Amino acid sequence: MAGGGWARAVRGLLLDVSGVLYDSGADGGVPIGGSAEAVRRALATQKWRISVLGLMIAQLGSDSEAKWPWIKASGLKLQLCTNETQATRENFVRKLRAMGFDISVPEVTAPAPAACRLLKERGLRPHLLVHDDLVPEFAEIDKTNPNCVVLGDAAENFTYANLNEAFRLLIGMEKPVLISLGKGRYYKETDGLKLDVGAYMKALEYACDVQAEVVGKPAKRFFESALAELGVPPEQAIMIGDDIVNDVGGAQQCGMRALQVRTGKYRPSDENHPEVKPDAYVNNLAEAVDIILQHL
């Protein structure tokens, strides 16, 4: 990796979650680098409260979420910027806290709350093709007589019957509205790569001759919302993610620096992407945080 010039004058971090903090899976997922024990050890001994950050880094080692308390102690602002649509934010945060990450619901920018705001603003009534565990996010949204379709990472709900129902609703609308909670092609779980919502979005776009409105990464409005919640201007923020297009490319289009980690869905071919070039590649989140803290 090149030198750490990209790490200077940083006040805030936007972090992707799946593929950066942990690898998701049917069993709830596992922290990347097996660092849950390191986090528990750090919190138990209160080492993260030591003011000399360099000493803290040396003591805790290289595991990814072992750096989480230190990011907070360093004075850096942070916000999770995720396309997670298989759980409500509350349940998502509960899962991450169980893995050792000290975060709260307001520190998570996710597509479903943003989509709810959009639906209310425009008086849209959605037909939902989303994961069962995400449905509670839309509890206060009128869903009678749908005039749009909202598509999320529905996992096993992506059946032919469900996709065809969404298709029939859209094709029957005078002005079809398709809202997609992200546009990723695939993501990584503990048992391998999985198709993401973008693949199904493209199928409905093609069948209905409509262009989806993306709420989530890499949409510029979504990154701007995350930056507003972070309270840091784009030139003082860094996005760290495993998706070369949606994380890195989307952040750079908003004026941020962006790093790609070599974890999660990263593939060596990403480093030859014809359009998107990260400000740096890092082996994992821990390496990125080490370098950033050294430049504070």
GROMACS .gro file of C-alpha atoms in nm:
model
  296
    1MET     CA    1   0.000   0.000   0.000
    2ALA     CA    2   0.117   0.350  -0.073
    3GLY     CA    3   0.205   0.597   0.207
    4GLY     CA    4  -0.056   0.739   0.438
    5GLY     CA    5  -0.097   1.084   0.286
    6TRP     CA    6  -0.466   1.006   0.245
    7ALA     CA    7  -0.497   0.985   0.626
    8ARG     CA    8  -0.419   1.351   0.700
    9ALA     CA    9  -0.677   1.604   0.823
   10VAL     CA   10  -0.942   1.340   0.893
   11ARG     CA   11  -1.223   1.429   1.133
   12GLY     CA   12  -1.478   1.161   1.049
   13LEU     CA   13  -1.510   0.804   0.929
   14LEU     CA   14  -1.796   0.649   0.735
   15LEU     CA   15  -1.775   0.273   0.768
   16ASP     CA   16  -1.945   0.007   0.564
   17VAL     CA   17  -2.050  -0.284   0.785
   18SER     CA   18  -2.087  -0.619   0.609
   19GLY     CA   19  -1.748  -0.714   0.473
   20VAL     CA   20  -1.570  -0.452   0.683
   21LEU     CA   21  -1.674  -0.510   1.045
   22TYR     CA   22  -1.809  -0.861   1.003
   23ASP     CA   23  -1.912  -1.123   0.749
   24SER     CA   24  -2.286  -1.185   0.759
   25GLY     CA   25  -2.437  -1.531   0.760
   26ALA     CA   26  -2.738  -1.743   0.848
   27ASP     CA   27  -2.602  -1.776   1.201
   28GLY     CA   28  -2.582  -1.399   1.244
   29GLY     CA   29  -2.232  -1.362   1.107
   30VAL     CA   30  -1.882  -1.342   1.252
   31PRO     CA   31  -1.649  -1.047   1.315
   32ILE     CA   32  -1.375  -1.017   1.057
   33GLY     CA   33  -1.038  -1.121   1.191
   34GLY     CA   34  -1.185  -1.308   1.489
   35SER     CA   35  -1.151  -0.995   1.699
   36ALA     CA   36  -1.451  -1.026   1.935
   37GLU     CA   37  -1.225  -1.162   2.209
   38ALA     CA   38  -0.981  -0.872   2.161
   39VAL     CA   39  -1.268  -0.624   2.201
   40ARG     CA   40  -1.390  -0.793   2.518
   41ARG     CA   41  -1.036  -0.793   2.655
   42ALA     CA   42  -0.989  -0.424   2.571
   43LEU     CA   43  -1.317  -0.318   2.730
   44ALA     CA   44  -1.260  -0.532   3.038
   45THR     CA   45  -0.921  -0.376   3.113
   46GLN     CA   46  -1.023  -0.023   3.006
   47LYS     CA   47  -0.709  -0.002   2.791
   48TRP     CA   48  -0.900   0.205   2.538
   49ARG     CA   49  -0.918   0.489   2.792
   50ILE     CA   50  -0.540   0.535   2.787
   51SER     CA   51  -0.473   0.871   2.624
   52VAL     CA   52  -0.161   0.765   2.438
   53LEU     CA   53  -0.322   0.619   2.126
   54GLY     CA   54   0.000   0.470   1.992
   55LEU     CA   55   0.042   0.264   2.309
   56MET     CA   56  -0.319   0.149   2.287
   57ILE     CA   57  -0.274   0.034   1.928
   58ALA     CA   58   0.036  -0.166   2.015
   59GLN     CA   59  -0.139  -0.333   2.309
   60LEU     CA   60  -0.456  -0.440   2.131
   61GLY     CA   61  -0.309  -0.579   1.811
   62SER     CA   62  -0.457  -0.588   1.461
   63ASP     CA   63  -0.810  -0.722   1.495
   64SER     CA   64  -1.069  -0.504   1.326
   65GLU     CA   65  -1.330  -0.426   1.588
   66ALA     CA   66  -1.066  -0.405   1.860
   67LYS     CA   67  -1.004  -0.060   1.712
   68TRP     CA   68  -1.369   0.044   1.758
   69PRO     CA   69  -1.338   0.187   2.112
   70TRP     CA   70  -1.022   0.367   2.012
   71ILE     CA   71  -1.183   0.544   1.721
   72LYS     CA   72  -1.431   0.689   1.969
   73ALA     CA   73  -1.160   0.773   2.225
   74SER     CA   74  -0.951   0.947   1.959
   75GLY     CA   75  -1.206   1.223   1.899
   76LEU     CA   76  -1.286   1.102   1.549
   77LYS     CA   77  -1.651   1.115   1.456
   78LEU     CA   78  -1.792   0.800   1.304
   79GLN     CA   79  -2.104   0.679   1.131
   80LEU     CA   80  -2.192   0.340   0.991
   81CYS     CA   81  -2.310   0.379   0.632
   82THR     CA   82  -2.473   0.053   0.531
   83ASN     CA   83  -2.709  -0.090   0.271
   84GLU     CA   84  -2.830  -0.344   0.528
   85THR     CA   85  -3.196  -0.426   0.455
   86GLN     CA   86  -3.245  -0.761   0.627
   87ALA     CA   87  -3.320  -0.614   0.970
   88THR     CA   88  -3.449  -0.301   1.138
   89ARG     CA   89  -3.182  -0.062   1.259
   90GLU     CA   90  -3.262  -0.153   1.619
   91ASN     CA   91  -3.211  -0.525   1.561
   92PHE     CA   92  -2.907  -0.461   1.345
   93VAL     CA   93  -2.744  -0.257   1.622
   94ARG     CA   94  -2.836  -0.522   1.877
   95LYS     CA   95  -2.654  -0.782   1.671
   96LEU     CA   96  -2.344  -0.567   1.630
   97ARG     CA   97  -2.333  -0.485   2.000
   98ALA     CA   98  -2.344  -0.857   2.074
   99MET     CA   99  -2.029  -0.888   1.862
  100GLY     CA  100  -1.852  -0.624   2.069
  101PHE     CA  101  -1.915  -0.304   1.874
  102ASP     CA  102  -2.008  -0.008   2.096
  103ILE     CA  103  -2.257   0.169   1.869
  104SER     CA  104  -2.606   0.315   1.892
  105VAL     CA  105  -2.898   0.341   1.651
  106PRO     CA  106  -2.832   0.708   1.559
  107GLU     CA  107  -2.480   0.608   1.448
  108VAL     CA  108  -2.626   0.395   1.165
  109THR     CA  109  -2.734   0.541   0.830
  110ALA     CA  110  -2.945   0.279   0.651
  111PRO     CA  111  -3.177   0.278   0.347
  112ALA     CA  112  -3.512   0.188   0.505
  113PRO     CA  113  -3.553   0.501   0.723
  114ALA     CA  114  -3.446   0.715   0.426
  115ALA     CA  115  -3.700   0.537   0.206
  116CYS     CA  116  -3.975   0.599   0.462
  117ARG     CA  117  -3.900   0.971   0.458
  118LEU     CA  118  -3.917   0.972   0.079
  119LEU     CA  119  -4.248   0.781   0.075
  120LYS     CA  120  -4.407   1.026   0.319
  121GLU     CA  121  -4.274   1.330   0.134
  122ARG     CA  122  -4.422   1.212  -0.197
  123GLY     CA  123  -4.739   1.048  -0.071
  124LEU     CA  124  -4.634   0.707  -0.205
  125ARG     CA  125  -4.795   0.383  -0.088
  126PRO     CA  126  -4.553   0.094  -0.135
  127HIS     CA  127  -4.588  -0.268  -0.223
  128LEU     CA  128  -4.299  -0.415  -0.026
  129LEU     CA  129  -4.070  -0.683  -0.164
  130VAL     CA  130  -3.829  -0.689   0.127
  131HIS     CA  131  -3.697  -0.923   0.395
  132ASP     CA  132  -3.957  -1.019   0.656
  133ASP     CA  133  -3.738  -0.874   0.932
  134LEU     CA  134  -3.734  -0.531   0.766
  135VAL     CA  135  -4.113  -0.491   0.740
  136PRO     CA  136  -4.148  -0.325   1.085
  137GLU     CA  137  -3.948  -0.026   0.954
  138PHE     CA  138  -4.251   0.054   0.736
  139ALA     CA  139  -4.512   0.015   1.010
  140GLU     CA  140  -4.623   0.380   0.991
  141ILE     CA  141  -4.641   0.388   0.610
  142ASP     CA  142  -4.977   0.354   0.432
  143LYS     CA  143  -4.954   0.043   0.213
  144THR     CA  144  -5.314   0.027   0.087
  145ASN     CA  145  -5.369   0.041  -0.290
  146PRO     CA  146  -4.995   0.057  -0.373
  147ASN     CA  147  -4.869   0.313  -0.623
  148CYS     CA  148  -4.504   0.211  -0.610
  149VAL     CA  149  -4.282  -0.089  -0.537
  150VAL     CA  150  -4.004  -0.088  -0.275
  151LEU     CA  151  -3.737  -0.348  -0.329
  152GLY     CA  152  -3.485  -0.457  -0.065
  153ASP     CA  153  -3.259  -0.755  -0.001
  154ALA     CA  154  -3.548  -0.995   0.037
  155ALA     CA  155  -3.331  -1.309   0.043
  156GLU     CA  156  -3.564  -1.614   0.035
  157ASN     CA  157  -3.857  -1.384  -0.049
  158PHE     CA  158  -3.708  -1.335  -0.395
  159THR     CA  159  -3.930  -1.607  -0.541
  160TYR     CA  160  -4.071  -1.609  -0.893
  161ALA     CA  161  -4.420  -1.549  -0.755
  162ASN     CA  162  -4.313  -1.246  -0.551
  163LEU     CA  163  -4.107  -1.094  -0.831
  164ASN     CA  164  -4.390  -1.150  -1.075
  165GLU     CA  165  -4.637  -0.981  -0.840
  166ALA     CA  166  -4.408  -0.678  -0.822
  167PHE     CA  167  -4.376  -0.684  -1.201
  168ARG     CA  168  -4.753  -0.693  -1.253
  169LEU     CA  169  -4.806  -0.400  -1.017
  170LEU     CA  170  -4.541  -0.189  -1.190
  171ILE     CA  171  -4.644  -0.275  -1.544
  172GLY     CA  172  -5.003  -0.180  -1.459
  173MET     CA  173  -4.910   0.169  -1.335
  174GLU     CA  174  -4.942   0.467  -1.567
  175LYS     CA  175  -4.620   0.607  -1.419
  176PRO     CA  176  -4.442   0.316  -1.250
  177VAL     CA  177  -4.222   0.399  -0.949
  178LEU     CA  178  -3.961   0.146  -0.841
  179ILE     CA  179  -3.757   0.230  -0.530
  180SER     CA  180  -3.457   0.010  -0.462
  181LEU     CA  181  -3.283   0.001  -0.124
  182GLY     CA  182  -2.935  -0.015  -0.275
  183LYS     CA  183  -2.808  -0.156  -0.604
  184GLY     CA  184  -2.530  -0.395  -0.503
  185ARG     CA  185  -2.462  -0.690  -0.732
  186TYR     CA  186  -2.356  -0.934  -0.463
  187TYR     CA  187  -2.225  -0.953  -0.108
  188LYS     CA  188  -2.035  -1.205   0.099
  189GLU     CA  189  -2.171  -1.428   0.371
  190THR     CA  190  -1.982  -1.686   0.571
  191ASP     CA  191  -2.077  -1.960   0.322
  192GLY     CA  192  -1.989  -1.760   0.008
  193LEU     CA  193  -2.114  -1.486  -0.224
  194LYS     CA  194  -2.485  -1.407  -0.249
  195LEU     CA  195  -2.687  -1.216  -0.510
  196ASP     CA  196  -2.779  -0.869  -0.386
  197VAL     CA  197  -3.081  -0.650  -0.452
  198GLY     CA  198  -2.926  -0.487  -0.760
  199ALA     CA  199  -2.965  -0.804  -0.965
  200TYR     CA  200  -3.339  -0.815  -0.901
  201MET     CA  201  -3.369  -0.439  -0.948
  202LYS     CA  202  -3.222  -0.473  -1.296
  203ALA     CA  203  -3.467  -0.752  -1.382
  204LEU     CA  204  -3.767  -0.534  -1.292
  205GLU     CA  205  -3.616  -0.232  -1.468
  206TYR     CA  206  -3.580  -0.435  -1.787
  207ALA     CA  207  -3.921  -0.601  -1.769
  208CYS     CA  208  -4.109  -0.278  -1.691
  209ASP     CA  209  -3.897  -0.034  -1.892
  210VAL     CA  210  -3.847   0.181  -1.582
  211GLN     CA  211  -3.543   0.325  -1.404
  212ALA     CA  212  -3.530   0.255  -1.033
  213GLU     CA  213  -3.472   0.528  -0.777
  214VAL     CA  214  -3.191   0.408  -0.553
  215VAL     CA  215  -3.213   0.487  -0.182
  216GLY     CA  216  -2.882   0.370  -0.038
  217LYS     CA  217  -2.526   0.350  -0.161
  218PRO     CA  218  -2.402   0.465  -0.411
  219ALA     CA  219  -2.670   0.737  -0.433
  220LYS     CA  220  -2.523   1.083  -0.367
  221ARG     CA  221  -2.820   1.189  -0.154
  222PHE     CA  222  -2.763   0.889   0.076
  223PHE     CA  223  -2.396   0.975   0.131
  224GLU     CA  224  -2.488   1.338   0.191
  225SER     CA  225  -2.737   1.226   0.456
  226ALA     CA  226  -2.468   1.018   0.627
  227LEU     CA  227  -2.227   1.313   0.622
  228ALA     CA  228  -2.493   1.539   0.770
  229GLU     CA  229  -2.546   1.291   1.053
  230LEU     CA  230  -2.170   1.269   1.097
  231GLY     CA  231  -2.140   1.647   1.110
  232VAL     CA  232  -1.822   1.656   0.901
  233PRO     CA  233  -1.766   1.807   0.553
  234PRO     CA  234  -1.678   1.558   0.278
  235GLU     CA  235  -1.318   1.675   0.243
  236GLN     CA  236  -1.256   1.582   0.609
  237ALA     CA  237  -1.419   1.240   0.591
  238ILE     CA  238  -1.305   0.898   0.473
  239MET     CA  239  -1.528   0.614   0.359
  240ILE     CA  240  -1.400   0.262   0.425
  241GLY     CA  241  -1.573  -0.021   0.242
  242ASP     CA  242  -1.534  -0.348   0.055
  243ASP     CA  243  -1.742  -0.255  -0.253
  244ILE     CA  244  -1.535  -0.082  -0.520
  245VAL     CA  245  -1.836   0.082  -0.688
  246ASN     CA  246  -2.101   0.140  -0.421
  247ASP     CA  247  -1.870   0.226  -0.130
  248VAL     CA  248  -1.559   0.372  -0.292
  249GLY     CA  249  -1.702   0.518  -0.611
  250GLY     CA  250  -2.013   0.656  -0.444
  251ALA     CA  251  -1.812   0.827  -0.169
  252GLN     CA  252  -1.561   0.979  -0.409
  253GLN     CA  253  -1.842   1.129  -0.616
  254CYS     CA  254  -1.941   1.319  -0.301
  255GLY     CA  255  -1.592   1.461  -0.254
  256MET     CA  256  -1.473   1.216   0.010
  257ARG     CA  257  -1.159   1.007   0.022
  258ALA     CA  258  -1.234   0.635   0.010
  259LEU     CA  259  -1.046   0.318   0.097
  260GLN     CA  260  -1.116  -0.036  -0.011
  261VAL     CA  261  -1.047  -0.314   0.236
  262ARG     CA  262  -0.925  -0.651   0.115
  263THR     CA  263  -1.195  -0.828   0.315
  264GLY     CA  264  -1.560  -0.912   0.251
  265LYS     CA  265  -1.654  -0.913  -0.116
  266TYR     CA  266  -1.319  -0.768  -0.227
  267ARG     CA  267  -1.167  -0.946  -0.526
  268PRO     CA  268  -0.817  -0.890  -0.670
  269SER     CA  269  -0.976  -0.782  -0.998
  270ASP     CA  270  -1.118  -0.478  -0.815
  271GLU     CA  271  -0.769  -0.326  -0.826
  272ASN     CA  272  -0.797  -0.311  -1.205
  273HIS     CA  273  -1.139  -0.146  -1.211
  274PRO     CA  274  -1.157   0.073  -1.524
  275GLU     CA  275  -1.334   0.367  -1.357
  276VAL     CA  276  -1.296   0.364  -0.978
  277LYS     CA  277  -0.959   0.401  -0.807
  278PRO     CA  278  -0.956   0.408  -0.424
  279ASP     CA  279  -0.731   0.655  -0.247
  280ALA     CA  280  -0.569   0.347  -0.096
  281TYR     CA  281  -0.615  -0.025  -0.043
  282VAL     CA  282  -0.582  -0.164   0.309
  283ASN     CA  283  -0.580  -0.524   0.421
  284ASN     CA  284  -0.854  -0.464   0.676
  285LEU     CA  285  -1.023  -0.199   0.890
  286ALA     CA  286  -0.761  -0.237   1.162
  287GLU     CA  287  -0.482  -0.135   0.926
  288ALA     CA  288  -0.676   0.170   0.811
  289VAL     CA  289  -0.747   0.281   1.167
  290ASP     CA  290  -0.384   0.233   1.271
  291ILE     CA  291  -0.268   0.467   0.996
  292ILE     CA  292  -0.541   0.726   1.061
  293LEU     CA  293  -0.466   0.740   1.434
  294GLN     CA  294  -0.095   0.786   1.364
  295HIS     CA  295  -0.180   1.103   1.168
  296LEU     CA  296  -0.402   1.265   1.431
   0.00000   0.00000   0.00000
